Amino acid sequence: MTTATLPPSATLTSQSGDSDTQLLEVSMGPQHPSTHGVFRMDVALDGEHVVKLKPIFGYLHRNHEKIAENETYLGSMPYTDRLDYFCSITNNWAYALAVETLAGIVVPERAEYLRVITGELTRLQNHASLVGFLMQDMGASGTPLMYAFREREKILDLFETLTGARMMCNYMRFGGCRCDLPEGWLAQAKQVVDAFPRFLDEFERLLSGNEILMARTQGVGVLSKELAINAGVTGPMLRACGVNYDLRKVDKYGIYDRFNFRVPLGEHGDVYDRYMIRLLEMRESVSILQQAMRDLPEGPFTDPKTKVRNFRPKPGEAYGRIEAPKGELGFYLISDGTPNPYRYRVRPPSLINLTILEDMCLGQNIADVVIILGSVDIVMGEVDR
Amino acid sequence: MLGEGILKGLAETARNFFGSYVSKDRLTTIQFPEERAPRIEASRNFPFLVYDGTDPMAGLRCVSCLICEKECPPKCIFIEKSTDKKPDAVGKPQFYPSKFNIDISVCMSCQICVEVCPFDAIKMDNAPSPTSTTTRSIPPKPPT
């Protein structure tokens, strides 16, 4: 692949005007432990400060979109699991939503509730492990990450009992879900969800007031409201800048208009706000989950009229988007009436949230670049596709 | 007071550390070879063919309709259809697969072959795959 190149280091001169110093060009990644996968940054440093940063993607490109254009509509469902492998259920949901819009399928009520329950559980485990990873990037080796993974484990156990796989769930189908809840699942899930606030309290006592965390994160990687909106940043990143934009409230897709929840907003747009937004969102997710589990109706879990085999939507185009844990995840499909889509496009939240990385990192220390990247919440499977 | 947050955090880790001796929620680890998690019915490993009766070859439910071969997303199933018919478990003459190959290295355990099969002839295995190269080093399965 062609890489974006900086001029040779010798030609870069320090901005401090001191003729003795030169800029140092560092290539961070793609095998760097802090880059959350195979991500590479070409960083030019003036002493400790970043003067230029070029993100370089593409090391995990797997041709997802073109493969999907040669697959049946159902056939690309398991591939969507592999986009953002932390939250496979929300990926399934966004794709199912796009196909349902395209083909005009009505989802039964119970299926909508099942989607909300599994989707919010996904958000819980994604945010919990993200906070753990962020602490790991900051050097808090182990403890917060292991506490987060302990909770994630319980949620993954629920997913395995329900869908058969811990991460590659492949759970949604066009017009509903693949299977109904097994016996005892709901009681077990209620137990996990009811115990979750205790974990959040502990996590907050462990981290939020910690002076080292505050010193490392407050005022670091500030993203302005205007830039965030202009760059198309979505999800917790955008809300940490104080923009009230949550697709669950804006689009009210599925049945989100029935639940009573608040959208937490940040004020400064720094790393600490992004960390705090995740913790607050988990509390809201717990409240959505409790409401959804209370109201879960009986009924069919999938639309029986939708064909599994030989599924051909009418010619047309559709865009389905949901609020995935990382931001707005959208699928754009064009059908020409054949069993496979004519065009299949993914709008990944991670990639678009990553485009403003340079603006957040300029003038910061090299050590802060790692935590700024950590707070963006990327998964390379989704960035490169 | 500076450092208060750190001390509170340390108290939290201490609570978790001592709590892990008394509370099952704080220590979810399973000591693998001695202790095993219950096998999950829905969990999926790799597909296998289902047969009726006692003889696997005679009672095979697969009639080699080639639907799973067509629908498999990574195209890991390869079937060679028989030229003659053979009586199945209920005695009705049916085609059978003279070759049914699944490339396990390509299979991504998505279960779509199971969903599309009209004869319920293919199912997902839920046996855990052994973590050792020899069967002898694995301790026997505890009685269930």
XYZ file of C-alpha atoms in Angstrom:
529
model
C 0.000 0.000 0.000
C 1.101 3.572 -0.484
C 1.665 5.393 2.726
C 1.222 9.044 3.273
C 4.752 10.263 3.652
C 6.150 13.065 5.669
C 9.125 14.922 4.264
C 12.416 13.342 5.373
C 13.101 14.180 8.983
C 16.164 16.223 8.210
C 14.085 18.793 6.378
C 11.682 19.238 9.245
C 12.901 21.926 11.540
C 11.748 22.562 15.011
C 9.110 25.206 15.433
C 10.881 26.591 18.431
C 13.280 28.160 15.951
C 16.254 26.602 17.629
C 18.543 25.544 14.787
C 20.163 22.818 16.911
C 17.014 20.754 17.170
C 15.365 18.607 14.576
C 11.996 17.022 14.539
C 11.887 13.343 15.313
C 9.642 11.228 13.194
C 8.210 8.216 14.963
C 6.167 5.503 13.353
C 3.814 4.198 16.035
C 2.295 0.930 15.045
C 1.024 -1.144 13.342
C 2.380 -3.586 15.909
C 2.278 -1.178 18.799
C 0.514 -2.539 21.878
C -1.358 0.690 22.532
C -2.898 1.191 19.112
C -5.849 -1.173 19.663
C -5.045 -3.327 16.673
C -3.071 -2.785 13.520
C -3.261 0.981 13.381
C -0.298 3.134 12.511
C 0.447 6.748 13.255
C 3.283 8.690 11.715
C 4.078 11.215 14.383
C 6.492 14.106 14.087
C 7.780 15.186 17.465
C 9.375 18.363 18.643
C 10.889 17.158 21.866
C 7.873 15.632 23.585
C 5.271 17.585 21.652
C 3.399 16.379 18.636
C 3.617 18.716 15.660
C 2.185 16.425 13.058
C 0.292 13.157 13.116
C -0.827 11.084 10.182
C -3.125 8.170 10.850
C -2.542 5.307 8.423
C -5.203 2.652 8.094
C -5.689 -0.321 5.879
C -3.659 -3.050 7.541
C -6.760 -5.047 8.343
C -8.623 -4.465 5.106
C -10.620 -7.566 4.230
C -12.750 -6.377 1.372
C -15.921 -6.639 3.415
C -18.065 -4.481 1.136
C -17.170 -6.256 -2.085
C -17.563 -9.684 -0.500
C -21.023 -8.654 0.643
C -21.961 -7.638 -2.900
C -21.299 -11.194 -4.015
C -23.138 -12.777 -1.072
C -26.832 -13.210 -0.498
C -28.412 -10.731 1.892
C -28.437 -13.290 4.682
C -24.906 -14.396 3.819
C -23.337 -11.117 4.854
C -24.981 -11.205 8.273
C -22.192 -13.293 9.851
C -19.630 -11.021 8.215
C -21.111 -7.994 9.953
C -20.162 -9.651 13.259
C -16.556 -9.250 12.239
C -16.747 -5.497 11.694
C -16.752 -4.348 15.258
C -16.103 -7.612 16.986
C -16.800 -6.170 20.429
C -20.404 -5.360 19.616
C -21.504 -7.888 17.043
C -25.161 -7.603 18.013
C -25.439 -3.915 17.231
C -23.760 -4.533 13.867
C -26.331 -7.197 13.108
C -29.043 -4.822 14.152
C -27.915 -1.994 11.871
C -27.674 -4.342 8.903
C -31.024 -5.951 9.642
C -32.571 -2.509 9.962
C -31.215 -1.486 6.550
C -32.543 -4.624 4.878
C -35.893 -4.265 6.634
C -36.187 -0.690 5.375
C -35.266 -1.885 1.911
C -37.753 -4.739 1.823
C -40.453 -3.186 3.982
C -40.482 -5.875 6.635
C -42.329 -5.276 9.888
C -40.611 -6.549 12.997
C -42.811 -8.146 15.676
C -42.945 -6.481 19.046
C -41.155 -9.180 20.996
C -38.293 -9.151 18.519
C -37.912 -5.406 18.980
C -37.642 -5.906 22.726
C -35.128 -8.704 22.283
C -33.088 -6.397 20.071
C -33.138 -3.633 22.633
C -32.154 -6.014 25.429
C -29.254 -7.583 23.565
C -28.188 -4.254 22.071
C -28.034 -2.526 25.431
C -26.160 -5.459 26.962
C -23.674 -5.002 24.138
C -23.336 -1.335 25.009
C -22.686 -2.222 28.641
C -19.882 -4.631 27.831
C -18.360 -2.374 25.193
C -18.212 0.669 27.426
C -16.997 -1.320 30.423
C -14.138 -2.837 28.495
C -13.347 0.460 26.776
C -12.835 2.149 30.138
C -10.648 -0.773 31.139
C -8.551 -0.431 28.011
C -8.244 3.305 28.498
C -6.834 2.722 31.962
C -4.481 0.125 30.534
C -3.230 2.734 28.042
C -2.619 5.074 30.931
C -0.525 2.510 32.701
C -3.025 1.249 35.266
C -2.051 -2.251 34.294
C -4.540 -4.901 34.963
C -6.829 -3.973 37.801
C -9.504 -1.810 36.104
C -9.358 -3.871 32.941
C -9.806 -7.118 34.817
C -12.718 -5.731 36.820
C -14.319 -4.658 33.544
C -13.654 -8.009 31.930
C -15.150 -9.806 34.896
C -18.444 -8.038 34.243
C -18.082 -8.468 30.499
C -17.661 -12.182 31.042
C -21.087 -12.427 32.661
C -22.664 -10.640 29.710
C -20.798 -12.802 27.216
C -22.054 -15.882 29.047
C -25.574 -14.595 28.504
C -24.832 -14.100 24.823
C -23.461 -17.588 24.513
C -26.529 -19.143 26.101
C -28.774 -17.134 23.820
C -26.966 -16.994 20.496
C -24.417 -19.763 20.671
C -21.323 -17.608 20.441
C -19.696 -15.169 22.771
C -18.539 -12.606 20.265
C -19.669 -13.627 16.786
C -23.303 -13.700 17.816
C -24.983 -13.597 14.397
C -28.262 -13.110 16.227
C -30.497 -10.806 14.198
C -32.419 -11.884 11.155
C -34.476 -9.844 8.726
C -37.780 -9.384 10.476
C -36.696 -10.377 13.948
C -34.150 -12.478 15.752
C -32.798 -15.938 15.094
C -34.063 -17.664 18.196
C -36.193 -17.001 21.211
C -34.879 -16.682 24.735
C -33.956 -20.019 26.272
C -35.550 -20.988 29.537
C -34.191 -19.129 32.527
C -32.294 -16.635 30.405
C -34.366 -13.669 31.385
C -33.997 -14.370 35.091
C -30.251 -14.735 34.691
C -30.040 -11.542 32.643
C -32.064 -9.661 35.240
C -29.640 -10.798 37.874
C -26.650 -9.597 35.838
C -28.267 -6.257 35.071
C -29.371 -5.672 38.655
C -25.855 -6.379 39.884
C -24.326 -4.046 37.316
C -24.868 -0.733 39.163
C -22.819 -2.073 42.048
C -19.933 -2.646 39.662
C -20.384 0.873 38.286
C -20.312 2.354 41.778
C -17.146 0.469 42.545
C -15.621 1.472 39.251
C -16.422 5.093 39.893
C -15.002 4.994 43.405
C -11.924 3.291 42.022
C -11.294 5.687 39.157
C -13.309 8.879 38.902
C -11.777 10.675 41.840
C -8.300 9.372 41.251
C -5.877 12.287 41.132
C -3.537 10.615 38.670
C -6.381 9.910 36.285
C -7.593 13.483 36.523
C -4.117 14.883 35.959
C -3.603 12.705 32.928
C -6.961 13.272 31.298
C -8.440 16.654 32.195
C -7.784 19.213 29.484
C -6.073 16.620 27.302
C -7.196 15.999 23.735
C -9.839 18.685 23.718
C -12.211 18.479 20.787
C -14.282 21.544 20.042
C -17.992 21.296 19.428
C -17.759 22.888 15.974
C -14.998 20.611 14.769
C -16.779 17.533 16.066
C -19.956 18.438 14.200
C -18.097 19.373 11.018
C -16.090 16.171 11.004
C -19.189 14.035 11.419
C -18.112 12.619 14.747
C -20.911 10.697 16.465
C -21.590 8.714 19.571
C -20.027 9.274 22.977
C -17.233 11.294 21.362
C -19.713 13.881 20.126
C -21.761 13.919 23.293
C -18.623 14.489 25.351
C -18.295 17.807 23.505
C -21.757 18.778 24.690
C -23.749 18.141 21.529
C -27.067 16.547 22.298
C -27.258 14.021 19.504
C -28.235 10.448 20.189
C -29.886 8.455 17.433
C -31.955 6.620 20.005
C -33.612 9.966 20.707
C -33.320 11.520 17.227
C -34.415 8.617 15.044
C -36.313 6.625 17.675
C -35.605 3.515 15.622
C -37.109 0.313 16.882
C -38.997 1.023 20.058
C -36.670 3.478 21.744
C -39.463 6.027 22.099
C -41.036 3.816 24.759
C -38.162 3.960 27.181
C -37.431 6.656 29.633
C -33.734 7.494 29.606
C -31.484 10.504 29.576
C -28.609 11.361 27.286
C -25.524 12.298 29.295
C -23.570 15.232 27.884
C -20.045 16.408 28.522
C -18.844 19.958 28.762
C -15.172 20.194 27.904
C -14.704 17.538 25.253
C -11.515 16.226 26.821
C -10.503 12.658 27.575
C -11.963 12.816 31.080
C -15.352 13.805 29.694
C -15.245 10.956 27.222
C -14.430 8.570 30.042
C -17.226 9.974 32.202
C -19.766 9.839 29.369
C -19.196 6.119 29.055
C -19.798 5.532 32.743
C -22.974 7.610 32.691
C -24.228 5.899 29.539
C -23.829 2.542 31.193
C -26.159 3.710 33.970
C -28.725 4.789 31.404
C -28.370 1.471 29.603
C -29.044 -0.356 32.842
C -32.232 1.651 33.218
C -33.307 0.891 29.622
C -32.591 -2.784 30.203
C -34.659 -2.869 33.371
C -37.599 -1.249 31.585
C -37.295 -3.545 28.560
C -37.093 -6.693 30.665
C -40.107 -5.590 32.674
C -42.217 -4.927 29.573
C -41.067 -7.829 27.388
C -44.243 -9.103 25.700
C -45.090 -12.596 24.517
C -45.426 -13.295 20.832
C -43.434 -14.314 17.791
C -39.722 -13.525 17.819
C -39.466 -13.231 14.058
C -41.615 -12.281 11.124
C -42.771 -15.649 9.688
C -43.424 -14.231 6.221
C -39.810 -13.316 5.554
C -38.058 -15.959 3.535
C -34.737 -17.304 4.708
C -33.737 -18.671 1.336
C -34.068 -16.863 -1.973
C -34.660 -13.504 -0.364
C -34.925 -10.831 -3.062
C -35.965 -7.331 -2.057
C -37.511 -5.103 -4.705
C -35.178 -2.707 -6.547
C -34.475 0.360 -4.472
C -32.122 1.761 -1.929
C -32.144 2.123 1.833
C -30.029 3.443 4.640
C -30.368 1.995 8.099
C -28.586 3.549 11.029
C -28.498 2.896 14.728
C -26.693 4.257 17.726
C -23.997 1.642 18.123
C -21.853 1.887 21.266
C -19.180 3.681 19.244
C -21.415 6.070 17.321
C -23.683 6.107 14.322
C -23.389 2.810 12.509
C -25.089 2.838 9.147
C -25.552 0.442 6.268
C -26.417 1.721 2.831
C -27.834 -0.816 0.422
C -28.928 -0.693 -3.203
C -30.938 -3.600 -4.471
C -31.439 -4.416 -8.136
C -33.884 -7.233 -7.472
C -31.298 -10.018 -7.476
C -30.464 -12.153 -4.415
C -27.335 -10.118 -3.697
C -27.073 -6.378 -3.113
C -25.901 -4.182 -5.967
C -24.118 -1.869 -3.573
C -23.342 -2.378 0.079
C -21.696 0.321 2.071
C -20.880 0.543 5.760
C -20.618 3.816 7.604
C -18.378 2.822 10.472
C -18.350 5.081 13.513
C -14.771 4.217 14.482
C -13.259 5.350 11.191
C -15.032 8.672 11.148
C -14.308 9.352 14.808
C -10.659 8.654 14.072
C -10.326 11.264 11.325
C -9.975 14.117 13.827
C -7.186 12.399 15.734
C -4.540 14.851 14.503
C -6.543 17.880 15.603
C -6.886 16.456 19.095
C -3.236 15.467 19.373
C -1.422 18.558 18.073
C 0.628 20.184 20.791
C 0.070 17.336 23.242
C 2.746 15.084 24.637
C 3.490 11.823 22.908
C 2.332 9.965 26.018
C -1.041 11.673 25.723
C -1.489 10.561 22.124
C -1.922 7.031 23.411
C -4.731 7.942 25.779
C -6.405 10.233 23.253
C -6.477 7.338 20.828
C -7.758 5.108 23.617
C -10.600 7.485 24.357
C -11.775 7.502 20.728
C -12.824 3.864 21.095
C -11.771 2.237 17.862
C -11.879 -1.321 16.675
C -9.714 -1.900 13.653
C -12.045 -4.500 12.219
C -14.492 -1.701 11.668
C -12.024 1.013 10.639
C -10.499 -1.001 7.826
C -13.346 -3.391 6.993
C -6.989 16.387 50.224
C -4.582 15.332 47.525
C -4.398 11.581 47.278
C -7.817 10.935 48.717
C -9.075 9.509 45.435
C -6.138 7.154 45.230
C -6.729 5.920 48.791
C -10.407 5.362 48.075
C -9.440 3.414 44.985
C -7.061 1.281 47.000
C -9.837 0.541 49.468
C -11.914 -0.613 46.514
C -9.232 -2.971 45.265
C -8.842 -4.327 48.800
C -12.565 -4.952 48.975
C -12.437 -6.806 45.693
C -9.418 -8.804 46.739
C -10.872 -9.991 50.035
C -14.337 -10.259 48.554
C -13.067 -12.714 45.968
C -12.581 -15.251 48.775
C -16.179 -15.099 49.909
C -18.264 -13.966 46.979
C -18.708 -15.938 43.780
C -19.549 -12.804 41.756
C -16.138 -11.353 42.367
C -14.242 -14.396 41.260
C -15.689 -15.862 38.121
C -12.622 -17.840 37.115
C -13.010 -21.548 36.477
C -9.930 -23.659 37.126
C -10.117 -25.372 33.785
C -8.951 -28.968 33.715
C -10.318 -29.825 37.160
C -13.460 -27.760 36.991
C -15.541 -27.210 33.877
C -18.272 -24.850 32.898
C -21.512 -26.573 31.991
C -21.800 -27.220 28.297
C -24.105 -24.753 26.609
C -26.689 -26.338 24.371
C -26.871 -23.440 21.922
C -23.149 -22.990 21.552
C -21.839 -23.796 18.130
C -18.585 -25.232 17.025
C -18.614 -26.893 13.602
C -21.432 -28.461 11.623
C -21.892 -32.225 11.424
C -24.294 -34.453 9.532
C -27.192 -36.079 11.376
C -28.213 -39.703 10.793
C -31.152 -41.834 11.858
C -30.746 -45.352 13.171
C -27.453 -46.956 14.029
C -25.516 -47.000 10.771
C -24.170 -43.522 9.995
C -23.877 -44.132 6.266
C -27.235 -45.821 5.764
C -29.257 -43.474 7.937
C -27.852 -40.199 6.673
C -30.599 -37.602 6.427
C -28.799 -35.523 3.827
C -30.311 -35.905 0.380
C -27.645 -33.696 -1.199
C -29.973 -30.925 -2.286
C -26.932 -28.590 -2.337
C -28.769 -25.744 -0.594
C -26.221 -25.452 2.196
C -23.409 -25.473 -0.341
C -25.040 -22.545 -2.107
C -25.936 -20.568 1.019
C -22.730 -21.033 3.014
C -21.241 -17.525 3.287
C -17.547 -18.475 3.091
C -18.336 -21.355 0.701
C -16.697 -24.012 2.814
C -19.066 -26.898 1.988
C -18.369 -29.113 -0.974
C -20.887 -31.825 -1.875
C -20.724 -34.420 -4.578
C -24.197 -35.689 -5.367
C -24.664 -39.426 -5.876
C -25.822 -40.751 -9.241
C -27.999 -43.523 -7.797
C -30.656 -43.537 -5.086
C -30.457 -45.401 -1.828
C -33.238 -46.118 0.677
C -33.065 -43.766 3.677
C -34.052 -44.548 7.277
C -37.758 -44.903 6.428
C -37.047 -46.897 3.254
C -37.778 -44.169 0.707
C -35.212 -44.037 -2.110
C -33.212 -40.803 -1.954
C -30.085 -39.302 -3.362
C -27.211 -39.196 -0.930
C -23.944 -37.275 -0.849
C -21.150 -39.444 -2.144
C -18.815 -36.775 -0.806
C -19.611 -34.177 1.822
C -16.591 -32.081 2.678
C -16.532 -29.183 5.098
C -13.349 -27.166 5.113
C -13.036 -26.582 8.832
C -10.294 -24.014 8.335
C -12.698 -21.857 6.321
C -15.902 -22.500 8.279
C -16.819 -19.579 10.522
C -19.465 -21.417 12.574
C -22.260 -19.073 11.543
C -24.966 -21.727 11.566
C -26.521 -20.632 8.270
C -26.261 -24.167 6.856
C -28.348 -25.361 9.804
C -30.958 -22.686 9.240
C -31.408 -23.294 5.548
C -31.449 -27.101 5.640
C -35.019 -28.246 4.888
C -34.349 -31.791 6.183
C -32.682 -30.949 9.525
C -29.780 -32.997 8.268
C -27.005 -30.738 9.500
C -26.512 -29.481 13.037
C -23.902 -27.601 14.968
C -21.622 -29.479 17.293
C -21.348 -28.027 20.780
C -18.549 -30.206 22.104
C -15.610 -28.115 23.245
C -12.561 -28.674 21.125
C -9.662 -30.164 23.049
C -6.892 -27.814 24.047
C -4.230 -30.451 23.752
C -2.801 -32.300 20.798
C -3.086 -35.694 22.427
C -6.242 -37.066 23.965
C -4.350 -38.677 26.815
C -3.283 -35.481 28.525
C -6.853 -34.265 28.917
C -8.397 -35.460 32.169
C -11.607 -37.419 31.707
C -14.806 -35.455 31.644
C -16.359 -35.193 35.084
C -19.672 -37.020 35.432
C -22.588 -34.746 34.629
